[in-house]
Tab-separated table of C-alpha atoms in Angstrom:
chain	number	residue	atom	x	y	z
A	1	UNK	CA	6.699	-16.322	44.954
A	2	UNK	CA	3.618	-17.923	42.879
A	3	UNK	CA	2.448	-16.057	40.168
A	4	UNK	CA	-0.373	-14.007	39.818
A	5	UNK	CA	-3.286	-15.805	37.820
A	6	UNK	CA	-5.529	-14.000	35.257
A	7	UNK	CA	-8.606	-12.921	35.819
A	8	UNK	CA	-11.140	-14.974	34.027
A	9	UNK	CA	-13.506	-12.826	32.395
A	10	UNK	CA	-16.769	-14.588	30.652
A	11	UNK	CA	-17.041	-13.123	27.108
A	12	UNK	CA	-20.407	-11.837	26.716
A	13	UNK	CA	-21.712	-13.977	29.402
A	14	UNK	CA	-20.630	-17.992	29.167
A	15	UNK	CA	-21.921	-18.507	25.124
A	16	UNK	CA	-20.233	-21.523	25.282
A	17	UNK	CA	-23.237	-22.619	26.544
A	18	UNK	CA	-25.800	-20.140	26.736
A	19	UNK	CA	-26.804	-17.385	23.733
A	20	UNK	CA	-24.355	-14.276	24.168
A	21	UNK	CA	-25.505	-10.920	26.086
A	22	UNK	CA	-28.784	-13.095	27.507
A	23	UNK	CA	-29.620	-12.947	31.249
A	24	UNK	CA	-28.872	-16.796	31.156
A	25	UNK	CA	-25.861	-16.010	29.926
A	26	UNK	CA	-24.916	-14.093	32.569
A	27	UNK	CA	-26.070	-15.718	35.729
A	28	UNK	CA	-24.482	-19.008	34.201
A	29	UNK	CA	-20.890	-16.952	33.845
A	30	UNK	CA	-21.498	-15.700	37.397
A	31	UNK	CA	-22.802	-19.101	38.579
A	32	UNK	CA	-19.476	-20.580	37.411
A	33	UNK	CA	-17.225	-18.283	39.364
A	34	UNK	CA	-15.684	-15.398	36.519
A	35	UNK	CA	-13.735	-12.583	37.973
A	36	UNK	CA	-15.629	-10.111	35.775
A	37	UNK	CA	-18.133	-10.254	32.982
A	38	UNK	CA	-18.300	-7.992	29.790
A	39	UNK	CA	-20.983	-6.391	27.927
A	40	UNK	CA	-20.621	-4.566	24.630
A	41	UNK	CA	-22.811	-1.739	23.946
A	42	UNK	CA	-24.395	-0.236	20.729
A	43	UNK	CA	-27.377	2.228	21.016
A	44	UNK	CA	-30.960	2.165	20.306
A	45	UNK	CA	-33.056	5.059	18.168
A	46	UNK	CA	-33.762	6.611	21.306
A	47	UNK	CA	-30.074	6.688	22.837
A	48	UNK	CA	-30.537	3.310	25.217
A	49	UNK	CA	-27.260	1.520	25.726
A	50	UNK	CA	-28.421	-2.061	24.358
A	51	UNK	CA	-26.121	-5.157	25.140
A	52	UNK	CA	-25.379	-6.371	21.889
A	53	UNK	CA	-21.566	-7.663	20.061
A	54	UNK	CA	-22.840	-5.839	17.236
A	55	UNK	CA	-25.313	-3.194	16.069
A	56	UNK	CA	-26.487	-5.274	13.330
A	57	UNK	CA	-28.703	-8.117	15.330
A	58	UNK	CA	-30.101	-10.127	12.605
A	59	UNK	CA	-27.736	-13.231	13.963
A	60	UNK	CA	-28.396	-12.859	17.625
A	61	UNK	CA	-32.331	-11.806	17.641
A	62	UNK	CA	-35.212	-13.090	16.131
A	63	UNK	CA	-35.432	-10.032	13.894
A	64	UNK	CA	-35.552	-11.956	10.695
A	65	UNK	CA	-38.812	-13.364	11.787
A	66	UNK	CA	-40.197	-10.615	12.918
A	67	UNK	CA	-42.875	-9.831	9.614
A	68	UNK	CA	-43.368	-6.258	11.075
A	69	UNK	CA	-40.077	-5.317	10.871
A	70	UNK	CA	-39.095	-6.750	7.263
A	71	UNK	CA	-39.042	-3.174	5.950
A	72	UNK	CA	-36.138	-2.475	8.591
A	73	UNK	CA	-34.113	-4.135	6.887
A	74	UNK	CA	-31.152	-2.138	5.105
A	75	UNK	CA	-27.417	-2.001	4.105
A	76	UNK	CA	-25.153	0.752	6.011
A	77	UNK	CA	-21.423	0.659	6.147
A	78	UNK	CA	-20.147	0.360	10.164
A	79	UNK	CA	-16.312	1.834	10.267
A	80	UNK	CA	-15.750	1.137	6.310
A	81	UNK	CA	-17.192	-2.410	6.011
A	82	UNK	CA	-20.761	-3.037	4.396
A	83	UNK	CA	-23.558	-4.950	6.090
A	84	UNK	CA	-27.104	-6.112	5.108
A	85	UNK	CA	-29.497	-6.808	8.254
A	86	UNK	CA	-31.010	-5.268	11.303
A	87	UNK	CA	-29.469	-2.117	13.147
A	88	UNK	CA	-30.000	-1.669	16.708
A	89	UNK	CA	-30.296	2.263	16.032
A	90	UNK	CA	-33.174	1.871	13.420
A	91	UNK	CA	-35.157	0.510	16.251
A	92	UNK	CA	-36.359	2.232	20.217
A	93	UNK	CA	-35.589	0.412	23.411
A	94	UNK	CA	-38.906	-0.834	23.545
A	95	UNK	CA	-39.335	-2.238	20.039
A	96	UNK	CA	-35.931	-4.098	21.469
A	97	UNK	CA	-36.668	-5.100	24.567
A	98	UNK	CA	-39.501	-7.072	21.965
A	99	UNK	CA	-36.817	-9.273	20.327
A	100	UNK	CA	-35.532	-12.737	21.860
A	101	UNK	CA	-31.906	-13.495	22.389
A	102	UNK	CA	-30.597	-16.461	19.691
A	103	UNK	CA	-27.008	-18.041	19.804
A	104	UNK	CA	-24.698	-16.834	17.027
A	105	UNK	CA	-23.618	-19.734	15.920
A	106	UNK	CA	-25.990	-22.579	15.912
A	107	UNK	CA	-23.944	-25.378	13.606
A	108	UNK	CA	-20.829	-24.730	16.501
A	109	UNK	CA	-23.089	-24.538	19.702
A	110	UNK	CA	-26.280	-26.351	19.096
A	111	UNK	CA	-27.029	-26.973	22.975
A	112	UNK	CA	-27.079	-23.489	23.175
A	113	UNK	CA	-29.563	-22.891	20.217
A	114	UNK	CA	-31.880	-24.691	22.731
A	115	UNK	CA	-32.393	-21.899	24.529
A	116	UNK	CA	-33.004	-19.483	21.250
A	117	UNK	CA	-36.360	-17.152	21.917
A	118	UNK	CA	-36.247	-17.132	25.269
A	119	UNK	CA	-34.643	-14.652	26.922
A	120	UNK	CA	-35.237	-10.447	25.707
A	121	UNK	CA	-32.289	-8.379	25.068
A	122	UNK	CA	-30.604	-6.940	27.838
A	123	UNK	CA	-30.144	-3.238	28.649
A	124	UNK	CA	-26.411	-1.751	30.047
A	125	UNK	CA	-28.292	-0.994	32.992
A	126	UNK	CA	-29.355	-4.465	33.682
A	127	UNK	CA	-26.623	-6.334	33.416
A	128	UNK	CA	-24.784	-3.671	35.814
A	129	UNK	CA	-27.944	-4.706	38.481
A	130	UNK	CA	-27.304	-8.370	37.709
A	131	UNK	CA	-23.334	-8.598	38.644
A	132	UNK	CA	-23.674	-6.031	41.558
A	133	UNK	CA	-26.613	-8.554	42.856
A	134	UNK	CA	-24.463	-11.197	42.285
A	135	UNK	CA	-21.403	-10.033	43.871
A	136	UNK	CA	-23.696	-9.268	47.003
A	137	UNK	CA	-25.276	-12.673	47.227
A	138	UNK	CA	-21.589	-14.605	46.803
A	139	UNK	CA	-19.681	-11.810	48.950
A	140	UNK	CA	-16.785	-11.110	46.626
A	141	UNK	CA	-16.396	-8.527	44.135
A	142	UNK	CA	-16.992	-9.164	40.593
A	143	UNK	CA	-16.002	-6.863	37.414
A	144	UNK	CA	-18.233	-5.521	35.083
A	145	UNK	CA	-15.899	-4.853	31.797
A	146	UNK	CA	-17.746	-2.593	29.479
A	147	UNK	CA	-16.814	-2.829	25.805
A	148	UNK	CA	-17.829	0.296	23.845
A	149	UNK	CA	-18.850	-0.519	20.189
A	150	UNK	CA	-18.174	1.725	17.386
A	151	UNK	CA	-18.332	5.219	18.905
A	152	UNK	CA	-17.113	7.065	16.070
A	153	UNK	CA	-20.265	5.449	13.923
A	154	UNK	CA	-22.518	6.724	16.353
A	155	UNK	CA	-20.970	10.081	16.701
A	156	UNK	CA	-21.927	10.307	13.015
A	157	UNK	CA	-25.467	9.337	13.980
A	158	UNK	CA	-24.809	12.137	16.486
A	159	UNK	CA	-24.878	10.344	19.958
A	160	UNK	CA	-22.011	11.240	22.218
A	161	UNK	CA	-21.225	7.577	23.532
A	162	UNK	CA	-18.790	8.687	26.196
A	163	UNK	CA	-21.882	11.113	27.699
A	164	UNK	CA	-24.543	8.245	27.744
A	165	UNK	CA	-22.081	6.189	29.189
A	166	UNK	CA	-20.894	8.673	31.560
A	167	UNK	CA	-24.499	8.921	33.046
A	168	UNK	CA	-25.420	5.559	32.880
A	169	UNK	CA	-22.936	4.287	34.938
A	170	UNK	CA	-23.003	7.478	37.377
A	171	UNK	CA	-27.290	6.665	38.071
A	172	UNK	CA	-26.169	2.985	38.823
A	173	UNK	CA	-23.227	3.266	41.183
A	174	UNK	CA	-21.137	1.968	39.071
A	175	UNK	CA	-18.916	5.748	37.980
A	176	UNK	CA	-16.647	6.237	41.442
A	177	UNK	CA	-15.091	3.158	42.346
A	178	UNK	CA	-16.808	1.049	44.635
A	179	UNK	CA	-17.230	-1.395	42.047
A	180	UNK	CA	-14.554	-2.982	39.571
A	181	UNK	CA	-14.930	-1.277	36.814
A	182	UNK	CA	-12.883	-2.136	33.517
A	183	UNK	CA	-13.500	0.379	30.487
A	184	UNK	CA	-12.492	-1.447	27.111
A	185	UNK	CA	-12.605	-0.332	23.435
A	186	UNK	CA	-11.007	-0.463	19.690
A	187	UNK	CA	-11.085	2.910	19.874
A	188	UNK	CA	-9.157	5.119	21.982
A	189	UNK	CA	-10.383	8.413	22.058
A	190	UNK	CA	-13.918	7.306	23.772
A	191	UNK	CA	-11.826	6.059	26.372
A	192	UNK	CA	-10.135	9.290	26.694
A	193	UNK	CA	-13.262	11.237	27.065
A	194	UNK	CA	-14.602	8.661	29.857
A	195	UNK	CA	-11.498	9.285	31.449
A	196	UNK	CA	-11.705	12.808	31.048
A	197	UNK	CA	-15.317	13.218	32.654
A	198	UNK	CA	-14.195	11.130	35.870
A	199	UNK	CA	-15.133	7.713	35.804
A	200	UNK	CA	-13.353	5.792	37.809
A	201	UNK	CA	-12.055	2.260	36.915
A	202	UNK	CA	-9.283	0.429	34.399
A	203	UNK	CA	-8.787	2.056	30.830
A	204	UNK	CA	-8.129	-0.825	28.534
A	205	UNK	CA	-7.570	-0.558	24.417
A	206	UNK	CA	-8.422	-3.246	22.434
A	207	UNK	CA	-5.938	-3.938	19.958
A	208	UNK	CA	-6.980	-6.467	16.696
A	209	UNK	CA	-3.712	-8.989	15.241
A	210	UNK	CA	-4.022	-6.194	12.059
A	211	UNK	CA	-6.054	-3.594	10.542
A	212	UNK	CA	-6.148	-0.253	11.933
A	213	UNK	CA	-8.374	1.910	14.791
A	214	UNK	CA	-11.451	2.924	12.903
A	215	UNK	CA	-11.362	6.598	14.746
A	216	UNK	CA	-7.308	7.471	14.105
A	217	UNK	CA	-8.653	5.761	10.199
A	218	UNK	CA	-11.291	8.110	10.365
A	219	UNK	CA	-8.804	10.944	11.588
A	220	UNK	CA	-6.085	10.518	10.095
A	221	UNK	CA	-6.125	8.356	7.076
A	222	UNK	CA	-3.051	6.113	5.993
A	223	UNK	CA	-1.089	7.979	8.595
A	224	UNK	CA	-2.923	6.388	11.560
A	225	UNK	CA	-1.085	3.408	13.738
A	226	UNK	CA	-2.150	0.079	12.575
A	227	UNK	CA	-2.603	-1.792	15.721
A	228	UNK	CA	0.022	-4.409	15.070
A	229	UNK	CA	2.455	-0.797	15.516
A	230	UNK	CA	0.416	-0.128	18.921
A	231	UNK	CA	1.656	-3.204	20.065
A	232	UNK	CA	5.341	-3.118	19.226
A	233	UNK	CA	7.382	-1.064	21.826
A	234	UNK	CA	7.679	2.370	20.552
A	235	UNK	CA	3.337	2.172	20.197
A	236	UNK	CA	3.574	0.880	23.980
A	237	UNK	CA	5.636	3.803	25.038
A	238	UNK	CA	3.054	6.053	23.601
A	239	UNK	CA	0.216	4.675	25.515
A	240	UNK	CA	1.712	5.240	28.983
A	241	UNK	CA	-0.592	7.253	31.107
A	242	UNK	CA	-3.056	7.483	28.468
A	243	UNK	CA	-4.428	3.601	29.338
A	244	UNK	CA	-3.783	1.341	32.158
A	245	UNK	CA	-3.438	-2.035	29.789
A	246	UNK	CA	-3.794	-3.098	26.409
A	247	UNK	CA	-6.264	-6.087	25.543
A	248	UNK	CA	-5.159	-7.891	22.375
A	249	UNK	CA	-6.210	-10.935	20.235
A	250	UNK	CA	-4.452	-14.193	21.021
A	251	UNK	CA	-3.010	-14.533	18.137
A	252	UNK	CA	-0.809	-11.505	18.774
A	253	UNK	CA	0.896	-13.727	22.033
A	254	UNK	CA	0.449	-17.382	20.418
A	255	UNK	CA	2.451	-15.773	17.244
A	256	UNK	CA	1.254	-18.278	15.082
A	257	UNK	CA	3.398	-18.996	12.029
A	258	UNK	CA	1.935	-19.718	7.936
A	259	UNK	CA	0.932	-23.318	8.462
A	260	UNK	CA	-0.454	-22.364	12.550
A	261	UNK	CA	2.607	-23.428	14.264
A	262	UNK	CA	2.239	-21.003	17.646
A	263	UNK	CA	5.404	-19.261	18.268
A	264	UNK	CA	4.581	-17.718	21.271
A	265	UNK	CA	4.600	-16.421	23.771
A	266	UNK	CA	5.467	-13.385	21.760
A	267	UNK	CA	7.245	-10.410	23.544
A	268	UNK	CA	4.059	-8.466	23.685
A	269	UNK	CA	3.231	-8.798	27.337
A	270	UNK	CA	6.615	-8.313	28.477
A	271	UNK	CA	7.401	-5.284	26.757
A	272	UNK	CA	3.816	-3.567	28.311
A	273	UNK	CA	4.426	-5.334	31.689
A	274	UNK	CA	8.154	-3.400	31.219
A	275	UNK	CA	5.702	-0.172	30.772
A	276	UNK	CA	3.309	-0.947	33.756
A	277	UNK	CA	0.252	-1.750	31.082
A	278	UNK	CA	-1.433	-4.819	31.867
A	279	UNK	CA	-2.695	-7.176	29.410
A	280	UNK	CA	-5.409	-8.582	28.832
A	281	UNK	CA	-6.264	-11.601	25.713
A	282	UNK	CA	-9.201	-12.673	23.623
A	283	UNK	CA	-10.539	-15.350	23.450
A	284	UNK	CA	-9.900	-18.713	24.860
A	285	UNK	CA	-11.896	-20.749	23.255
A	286	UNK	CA	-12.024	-24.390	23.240
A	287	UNK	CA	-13.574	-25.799	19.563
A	288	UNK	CA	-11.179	-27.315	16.916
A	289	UNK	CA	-12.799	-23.764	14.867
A	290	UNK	CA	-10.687	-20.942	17.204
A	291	UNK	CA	-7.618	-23.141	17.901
A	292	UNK	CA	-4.901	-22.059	16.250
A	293	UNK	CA	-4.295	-25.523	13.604
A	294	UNK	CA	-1.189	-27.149	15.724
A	295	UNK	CA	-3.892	-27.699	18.913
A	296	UNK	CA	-6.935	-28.618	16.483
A	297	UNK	CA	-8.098	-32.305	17.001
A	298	UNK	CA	-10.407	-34.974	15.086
A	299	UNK	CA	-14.509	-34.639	15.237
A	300	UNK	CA	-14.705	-31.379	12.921
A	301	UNK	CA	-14.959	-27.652	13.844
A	302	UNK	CA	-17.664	-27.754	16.783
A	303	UNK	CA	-15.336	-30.696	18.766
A	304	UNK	CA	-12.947	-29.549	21.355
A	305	UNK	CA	-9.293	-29.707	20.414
A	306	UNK	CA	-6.286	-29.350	22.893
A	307	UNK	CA	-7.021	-26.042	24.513
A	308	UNK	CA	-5.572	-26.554	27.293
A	309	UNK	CA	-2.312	-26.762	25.457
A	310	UNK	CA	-3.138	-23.107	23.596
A	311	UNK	CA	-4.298	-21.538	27.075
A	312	UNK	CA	-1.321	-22.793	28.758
A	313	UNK	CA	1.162	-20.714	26.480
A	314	UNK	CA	-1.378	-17.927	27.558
A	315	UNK	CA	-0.951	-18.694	30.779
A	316	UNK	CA	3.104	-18.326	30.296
A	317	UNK	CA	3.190	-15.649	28.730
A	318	UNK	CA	1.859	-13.769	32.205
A	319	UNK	CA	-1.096	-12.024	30.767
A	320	UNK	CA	-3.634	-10.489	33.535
A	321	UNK	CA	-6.540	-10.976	31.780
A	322	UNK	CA	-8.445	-13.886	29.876
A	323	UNK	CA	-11.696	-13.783	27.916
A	324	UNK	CA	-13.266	-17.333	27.642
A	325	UNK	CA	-16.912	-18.255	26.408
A	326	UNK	CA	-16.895	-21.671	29.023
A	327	UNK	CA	-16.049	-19.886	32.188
A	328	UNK	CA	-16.058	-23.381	34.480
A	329	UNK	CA	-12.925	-24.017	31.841
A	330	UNK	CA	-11.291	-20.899	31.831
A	331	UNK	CA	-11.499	-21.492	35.680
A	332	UNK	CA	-9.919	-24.877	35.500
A	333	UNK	CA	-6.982	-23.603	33.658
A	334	UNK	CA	-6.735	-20.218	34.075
A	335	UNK	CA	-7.144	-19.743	38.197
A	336	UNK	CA	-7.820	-23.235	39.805
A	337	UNK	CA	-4.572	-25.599	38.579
């Protein structure tokens, strides 16, 4: 029988080609045919779930250049690592919905810089009108995958993530089922509560190539599961019926060695498969700068290398899921060959 292909999922949008988490983004990634999109969320002062990678924005906003908001800026530690900038928290939904979208990394995608200051930020609740628009107007169904960003920081703010999500996502149709939902985080225990309170969709946990959950960190100290443990076998069996797949960095199935010989695939999505946990990756990206060094070629960082070569080990490996920032290429490979 032919094998199942990955869904292609663009990564904040397409940023390959547009700024992350802008409306262009999104309509692009949509345009080009993705099987889902995903948005992360962080929160605003007054509890709004804003569409940003990151609570600090000073990379993807104009911010910085914003003279009446130069006093904003401050240092805060976000699950035990220090930053300097712009918190989406400091500032109320409509001081945000102020700022213009600007790519991330300018030197990498400079096409996309041409479109800096155009676009506002996006709110959870648009981009949940946007793909349920879209999948009307192409007549297919199309995923939303929600990312929740650092819960446990904003429980110490006091906002309950899991109950802004819960009613976000119940006031926009998006909470029972009719429409492919796909629930993703670092952390597990936000997913746990969503799950808890009814929402209906796929329960995914992100897991990084090391370091450790900031919540079990925050719980438990030295004696929480670094995530590398997660993914070996005895951390999958402990997962079963508490998730419904496991989404992990790429380099955790490429197994790249010391000098970035990939190894891969790596028994990872075999031994959840063996569990019935999907698996999702992140991200397939085609610049010389995210290849891992065996599939980087000449022209410097921002030139494409062989990807296709990296994304087809992906591809072997029989993951169900693939985040890509050029959706039209993580269609090519991923779905259309």
């Amino acid at each position: 029988m032919p094998r199942p292909r990955p869904l292609v999922i663009g990564h904040r949008g397409a940023p390959g080609y547009r700024p992350e988490h802008s409306r262009s983004s999104y309509e692009l990634a949509l345009a080009l045919g993705v099987d889902g999109v995903e948005p992360d969320v962080v929160l605003s002062a007054d509890g709004v779930l804003v569409v940003r990678h990151e609570n600090e924005i000073s990379t993807t906003t104009d911010v910085a250049d914003r003279p009446e908001y130069a006093d904003r800026r401050t240092t805060k530690t976000i699950d035990g690592v220090e930053l300097t900038g712009w918190f989406t928290e400091d500032f109320t939904w409509e001081e945000l919905s102020g700022l213009r979208c600007r790519e991330r990394l300018p030197r990498l995608r400079p096409a996309s810089a041409g479109f800096d200051d155009q676009q506002p930020v996006l709110r959870l609740r648009d981009v949940l009108d946007l793909v349920g628009d879209a999948s009307l107007a192409q007549g297919r169904e199309i995923a939303v995958v929600l990312e929740i960003k650092h819960p446990t920081y904003f429980a110490s703010l006091g906002w309950d993530m899991a109950a802004i999500i819960d009613a976000e996502l119940r006031a926009a149709g998006w909470a029972d089922g009719r429409l492919p939902l796909i629930v993703e985080s670092f952390e597990s225990t936000v997913l746990a509560d969503l799950r808890r309170r009814g929402i209906r969709g796929s329960y995914i946990y992100l897991l990084e190539a090391a370091g450790r959950p900031f919540d079990l960190l925050a719980a438990h100290g030295a004696a929480a599961p670094t995530y590398r443990q997660t993914a070996s076998p005895a951390g999958l069996d402990a997962l079963v019926g508490a998730v419904d797949g496991i989404s992990v960095d790429k380099r955790l199935i490429l197994a790249p060695d010391k000098l970035g010989h990939a190894h891969g695939p790596s028994p990872v999505t075999a031994d959840a498969h063996a569990r019935g946990l999907r698996v999702f990756t992140w991200t397939a990206r085609p610049e010389n700068a995210f290849l891992v060094r065996q599939f980087r070629g000449p022209g410097g960082k921002a030139a494409f290398g062989d990807y296709e070569a990296e994304w087809q080990m992906l591809l072997d490996a029989g993951v169900d899921g693939v985040f890509v920032d050029h959706p039209d290429l993580g269609v090519e490979v991923f779905r259309d060959r």
